[in-house]
Amino acid sequence: MHEVIIAGIGQTEVGEHWDISLRELAFYALEAARNDAGGLRPQALYVGNMLSAALSHQSHLATLLADFAGLQGIEAITVEAAGASGGAALRQGYLAVASGAVDVALVLGVEKMSEQTVFNVEAAAATGLDVDYEAEHGLTLTAQAALLMQRYLHEFSPTAGAFAGFPVTAHANGAGNKYAMFQKAIKPETYLRAGFVSEPLNMFDVAPNADGAAALVLTRPDLLPADFGHVPVRIIGSAVATDTLALHDRPDPLVFHAARLSIERACAQAGIKPEDVNLFELYDAFSVYAALTLEAAGLAGRGEGWKWAENGALSLQGKLPISTMGGLKARGNPGGATGVYQALEATQQLRGQAGPNQIPEASLALVQCLGGPASTAVSHVLTNRPAA
Amino acid sequence: MDIPRHWRLKKQRYALVGEVCGHCEAKVFPPRDICPECGEEAKTLYQFSGKGEVYSYTTVYEAPAGFEESAPYTIAMVKLAEGPLVTAQLTDLETREVKVGMPVEMVTRKLRNATDERGMLVYGYKFRPVVG
């Protein structure tokens, strides 16, 4: 296997882009990443997207986007794994370059949520659940997260407002990211006063769906341009794991087993432990997901993940910074683009390009995105340390 | 709208028919042919009693497309007496407060309204509080 470097990064602002089409959004991110990489010619494009067929009535997406970017002729494939689509596309790009089959790969995540009403987006996103046995009974991703949180509260009885620290951390970090959907810090009292979306989930427990596109250029170290101007960030761990698709099919729904497996595999490949990392870009689509992810990573015992959200332990200055550029909650959740945004933001940290959100001397990052309640989990380990 | 898909599920939707594993006797719902307990083939049909208790629950206020007329509705994971968890709506609650552990039983109700000109209605299982 070859070393794989993230040679270029590019992103659009996350938000509601009424005036920008799916293909234009993708193009902006691809162009930015290619410019950042300095003239590398891509041979393949891996597109992470979740809902373009349902929301924009457009499938065959990777070919359209390669075409629109003037890259006709290259290999191009769309990768779909619900909310984990972006991470899954990165995995495909990583495998292509690591194997030596592809010299330079583009990885793009793109999602256009604002084409449809929230009701249509919820219905489309619910097709990522077990349609026959979950969605057809009126279950949505949000309601499913509420079921998880209700059971969590029942079994573990955390303190009132136990989950506040997750959105408070995310919003504090979003304030330092000019690409974030929400760039304003919130107070814990604001969380406690917020209206319910589906009890016990309140509006600050739910990341907002949004439009966005993010792109990465991957290549081998020997192919970097002579004038490459960035700290080379290497992918040293990469893993995907799956669980039952339906939440009700698990022996214990409060265990994110695939999240655990993918972290274990990625960390084993990298030769590190989760507690070694300087930052963890985790998948905070719902605050209860963040708590269950910290437990799955082995960083907290069962029923104790929420304790990390107390006392600023997850802030930029804390013991384990998460969601360092706002996470899904404040940067926004552009569906299949999210996993690519996460890897891009970890790269900013490891390059020293995170601006006011820079974690001093960050050298090791764990990145994870989830499809549904960790029905698919994709984990990557990134570092700026030179190869041994 | 998806008529064959709904027709194929009639045993599960109307009568909670799952499977029992011939090797370890585990009861399986929804049917999946490979026993989740022992990994052997499980293809013998088994009708569940429809009795169970609430494992978790929540309320959906802003329903997804197709469920607008039901909103707000309460959806739950129900732990069936025979073991498996199922996802289903709770119904006939009236003023009753739902709690984890509340005993419930299966009933057949309309799941959703037609969303196209064919006008097909989808029926299936929901759960109500055990009466008496």
PDB file of N, CA, C and O in Angstrom, chain B residues 59-90:
ATOM      1  N   THR B  59     -42.788  11.634  19.997  1.00  0.00           N
ATOM      2  CA  THR B  59     -43.901  12.184  19.220  1.00  0.00           C
ATOM      3  C   THR B  59     -43.358  12.897  17.991  1.00  0.00           C
ATOM      4  O   THR B  59     -42.395  13.640  18.089  1.00  0.00           O
ATOM      5  N   VAL B  60     -43.989  12.634  16.859  1.00  0.00           N
ATOM      6  CA  VAL B  60     -43.628  13.328  15.619  1.00  0.00           C
ATOM      7  C   VAL B  60     -44.673  14.411  15.372  1.00  0.00           C
ATOM      8  O   VAL B  60     -45.863  14.108  15.247  1.00  0.00           O
ATOM      9  N   TYR B  61     -44.238  15.664  15.345  1.00  0.00           N
ATOM     10  CA  TYR B  61     -45.155  16.790  15.108  1.00  0.00           C
ATOM     11  C   TYR B  61     -45.143  17.192  13.639  1.00  0.00           C
ATOM     12  O   TYR B  61     -46.178  17.463  13.057  1.00  0.00           O
ATOM     13  N   GLU B  62     -43.944  17.290  13.070  1.00  0.00           N
ATOM     14  CA  GLU B  62     -43.820  17.680  11.672  1.00  0.00           C
ATOM     15  C   GLU B  62     -43.571  16.411  10.873  1.00  0.00           C
ATOM     16  O   GLU B  62     -42.440  15.956  10.741  1.00  0.00           O
ATOM     17  N   ALA B  63     -44.655  15.857  10.364  1.00  0.00           N
ATOM     18  CA  ALA B  63     -44.586  14.530   9.753  1.00  0.00           C
ATOM     19  C   ALA B  63     -43.912  14.597   8.391  1.00  0.00           C
ATOM     20  O   ALA B  63     -44.023  15.596   7.682  1.00  0.00           O
ATOM     21  N   PRO B  64     -43.244  13.505   8.007  1.00  0.00           N
ATOM     22  CA  PRO B  64     -42.703  13.439   6.650  1.00  0.00           C
ATOM     23  C   PRO B  64     -43.845  13.337   5.646  1.00  0.00           C
ATOM     24  O   PRO B  64     -44.974  12.988   6.013  1.00  0.00           O
ATOM     25  N   ALA B  65     -43.542  13.628   4.392  1.00  0.00           N
ATOM     26  CA  ALA B  65     -44.539  13.553   3.325  1.00  0.00           C
ATOM     27  C   ALA B  65     -45.214  12.182   3.352  1.00  0.00           C
ATOM     28  O   ALA B  65     -44.549  11.154   3.475  1.00  0.00           O
ATOM     29  N   GLY B  66     -46.548  12.153   3.273  1.00  0.00           N
ATOM     30  CA  GLY B  66     -47.303  10.902   3.320  1.00  0.00           C
ATOM     31  C   GLY B  66     -47.950  10.653   4.668  1.00  0.00           C
ATOM     32  O   GLY B  66     -48.866   9.844   4.786  1.00  0.00           O
ATOM     33  N   PHE B  67     -47.476  11.332   5.705  1.00  0.00           N
ATOM     34  CA  PHE B  67     -48.001  11.105   7.057  1.00  0.00           C
ATOM     35  C   PHE B  67     -48.631  12.370   7.645  1.00  0.00           C
ATOM     36  O   PHE B  67     -48.897  12.430   8.845  1.00  0.00           O
ATOM     37  N   GLU B  68     -48.861  13.383   6.796  1.00  0.00           N
ATOM     38  CA  GLU B  68     -49.320  14.679   7.288  1.00  0.00           C
ATOM     39  C   GLU B  68     -50.608  14.553   8.108  1.00  0.00           C
ATOM     40  O   GLU B  68     -50.756  15.188   9.149  1.00  0.00           O
ATOM     41  N   GLU B  69     -51.532  13.714   7.627  1.00  0.00           N
ATOM     42  CA  GLU B  69     -52.844  13.655   8.282  1.00  0.00           C
ATOM     43  C   GLU B  69     -52.784  12.955   9.631  1.00  0.00           C
ATOM     44  O   GLU B  69     -53.699  13.084  10.432  1.00  0.00           O
ATOM     45  N   SER B  70     -51.717  12.195   9.869  1.00  0.00           N
ATOM     46  CA  SER B  70     -51.580  11.499  11.146  1.00  0.00           C
ATOM     47  C   SER B  70     -50.986  12.389  12.229  1.00  0.00           C
ATOM     48  O   SER B  70     -51.138  12.117  13.414  1.00  0.00           O
ATOM     49  N   ALA B  71     -50.280  13.441  11.829  1.00  0.00           N
ATOM     50  CA  ALA B  71     -49.520  14.235  12.796  1.00  0.00           C
ATOM     51  C   ALA B  71     -50.439  15.026  13.722  1.00  0.00           C
ATOM     52  O   ALA B  71     -51.480  15.498  13.283  1.00  0.00           O
ATOM     53  N   PRO B  72     -50.082  15.197  14.993  1.00  0.00           N
ATOM     54  CA  PRO B  72     -48.917  14.556  15.609  1.00  0.00           C
ATOM     55  C   PRO B  72     -49.211  13.093  15.939  1.00  0.00           C
ATOM     56  O   PRO B  72     -50.338  12.759  16.255  1.00  0.00           O
ATOM     57  N   TYR B  73     -48.196  12.247  15.833  1.00  0.00           N
ATOM     58  CA  TYR B  73     -48.381  10.846  16.208  1.00  0.00           C
ATOM     59  C   TYR B  73     -47.245  10.377  17.097  1.00  0.00           C
ATOM     60  O   TYR B  73     -46.155  10.950  17.097  1.00  0.00           O
ATOM     61  N   THR B  74     -47.542   9.331  17.875  1.00  0.00           N
ATOM     62  CA  THR B  74     -46.540   8.775  18.791  1.00  0.00           C
ATOM     63  C   THR B  74     -45.971   7.521  18.158  1.00  0.00           C
ATOM     64  O   THR B  74     -46.723   6.657  17.711  1.00  0.00           O
ATOM     65  N   ILE B  75     -44.654   7.458  18.091  1.00  0.00           N
ATOM     66  CA  ILE B  75     -44.006   6.283  17.516  1.00  0.00           C
ATOM     67  C   ILE B  75     -43.106   5.669  18.575  1.00  0.00           C
ATOM     68  O   ILE B  75     -42.574   6.385  19.431  1.00  0.00           O
ATOM     69  N   ALA B  76     -42.998   4.354  18.527  1.00  0.00           N
ATOM     70  CA  ALA B  76     -42.309   3.654  19.611  1.00  0.00           C
ATOM     71  C   ALA B  76     -41.484   2.501  19.077  1.00  0.00           C
ATOM     72  O   ALA B  76     -41.676   2.038  17.950  1.00  0.00           O
ATOM     73  N   MET B  77     -40.572   2.060  19.910  1.00  0.00           N
ATOM     74  CA  MET B  77     -40.007   0.731  19.746  1.00  0.00           C
ATOM     75  C   MET B  77     -40.696  -0.115  20.814  1.00  0.00           C
ATOM     76  O   MET B  77     -40.741   0.270  21.985  1.00  0.00           O
ATOM     77  N   VAL B  78     -41.282  -1.234  20.363  1.00  0.00           N
ATOM     78  CA  VAL B  78     -42.018  -2.118  21.268  1.00  0.00           C
ATOM     79  C   VAL B  78     -41.234  -3.410  21.426  1.00  0.00           C
ATOM     80  O   VAL B  78     -40.814  -4.017  20.436  1.00  0.00           O
ATOM     81  N   LYS B  79     -41.023  -3.802  22.662  1.00  0.00           N
ATOM     82  CA  LYS B  79     -40.356  -5.080  22.961  1.00  0.00           C
ATOM     83  C   LYS B  79     -41.437  -6.153  22.998  1.00  0.00           C
ATOM     84  O   LYS B  79     -42.270  -6.164  23.912  1.00  0.00           O
ATOM     85  N   LEU B  80     -41.462  -7.025  21.990  1.00  0.00           N
ATOM     86  CA  LEU B  80     -42.479  -8.072  21.940  1.00  0.00           C
ATOM     87  C   LEU B  80     -42.230  -9.101  23.044  1.00  0.00           C
ATOM     88  O   LEU B  80     -41.080  -9.345  23.439  1.00  0.00           O
ATOM     89  N   ALA B  81     -43.300  -9.719  23.505  1.00  0.00           N
ATOM     90  CA  ALA B  81     -43.196 -10.703  24.590  1.00  0.00           C
ATOM     91  C   ALA B  81     -42.234 -11.830  24.224  1.00  0.00           C
ATOM     92  O   ALA B  81     -41.562 -12.395  25.077  1.00  0.00           O
ATOM     93  N   GLU B  82     -42.177 -12.150  22.911  1.00  0.00           N
ATOM     94  CA  GLU B  82     -41.318 -13.246  22.462  1.00  0.00           C
ATOM     95  C   GLU B  82     -39.875 -12.820  22.266  1.00  0.00           C
ATOM     96  O   GLU B  82     -39.027 -13.645  21.907  1.00  0.00           O
ATOM     97  N   GLY B  83     -39.558 -11.527  22.466  1.00  0.00           N
ATOM     98  CA  GLY B  83     -38.155 -11.104  22.423  1.00  0.00           C
ATOM     99  C   GLY B  83     -37.808  -9.942  21.515  1.00  0.00           C
ATOM    100  O   GLY B  83     -37.175  -8.984  21.955  1.00  0.00           O
ATOM    101  N   PRO B  84     -38.195  -9.987  20.212  1.00  0.00           N
ATOM    102  CA  PRO B  84     -37.716  -8.934  19.309  1.00  0.00           C
ATOM    103  C   PRO B  84     -38.289  -7.555  19.609  1.00  0.00           C
ATOM    104  O   PRO B  84     -39.345  -7.426  20.227  1.00  0.00           O
ATOM    105  N   LEU B  85     -37.568  -6.533  19.152  1.00  0.00           N
ATOM    106  CA  LEU B  85     -38.064  -5.158  19.148  1.00  0.00           C
ATOM    107  C   LEU B  85     -38.688  -4.872  17.787  1.00  0.00           C
ATOM    108  O   LEU B  85     -38.173  -5.324  16.759  1.00  0.00           O
ATOM    109  N   VAL B  86     -39.800  -4.123  17.773  1.00  0.00           N
ATOM    110  CA  VAL B  86     -40.345  -3.629  16.505  1.00  0.00           C
ATOM    111  C   VAL B  86     -40.591  -2.130  16.620  1.00  0.00           C
ATOM    112  O   VAL B  86     -40.807  -1.607  17.718  1.00  0.00           O
ATOM    113  N   THR B  87     -40.560  -1.457  15.476  1.00  0.00           N
ATOM    114  CA  THR B  87     -40.884  -0.034  15.396  1.00  0.00           C
ATOM    115  C   THR B  87     -42.329   0.087  14.924  1.00  0.00           C
ATOM    116  O   THR B  87     -42.691  -0.509  13.904  1.00  0.00           O
ATOM    117  N   ALA B  88     -43.135   0.822  15.657  1.00  0.00           N
ATOM    118  CA  ALA B  88     -44.545   0.974  15.271  1.00  0.00           C
ATOM    119  C   ALA B  88     -45.139   2.193  15.959  1.00  0.00           C
ATOM    120  O   ALA B  88     -44.617   2.667  16.971  1.00  0.00           O
ATOM    121  N   GLN B  89     -46.258   2.666  15.399  1.00  0.00           N
ATOM    122  CA  GLN B  89     -46.961   3.764  16.060  1.00  0.00           C
ATOM    123  C   GLN B  89     -47.793   3.230  17.217  1.00  0.00           C
ATOM    124  O   GLN B  89     -48.264   2.096  17.195  1.00  0.00           O
ATOM    125  N   LEU B  90     -47.989   4.084  18.228  1.00  0.00           N
ATOM    126  CA  LEU B  90     -48.938   3.792  19.302  1.00  0.00           C
ATOM    127  C   LEU B  90     -50.254   4.468  18.935  1.00  0.00           C
ATOM    128  O   LEU B  90     -50.274   5.541  18.331  1.00  0.00           O
TER     129      LEU B  90
END
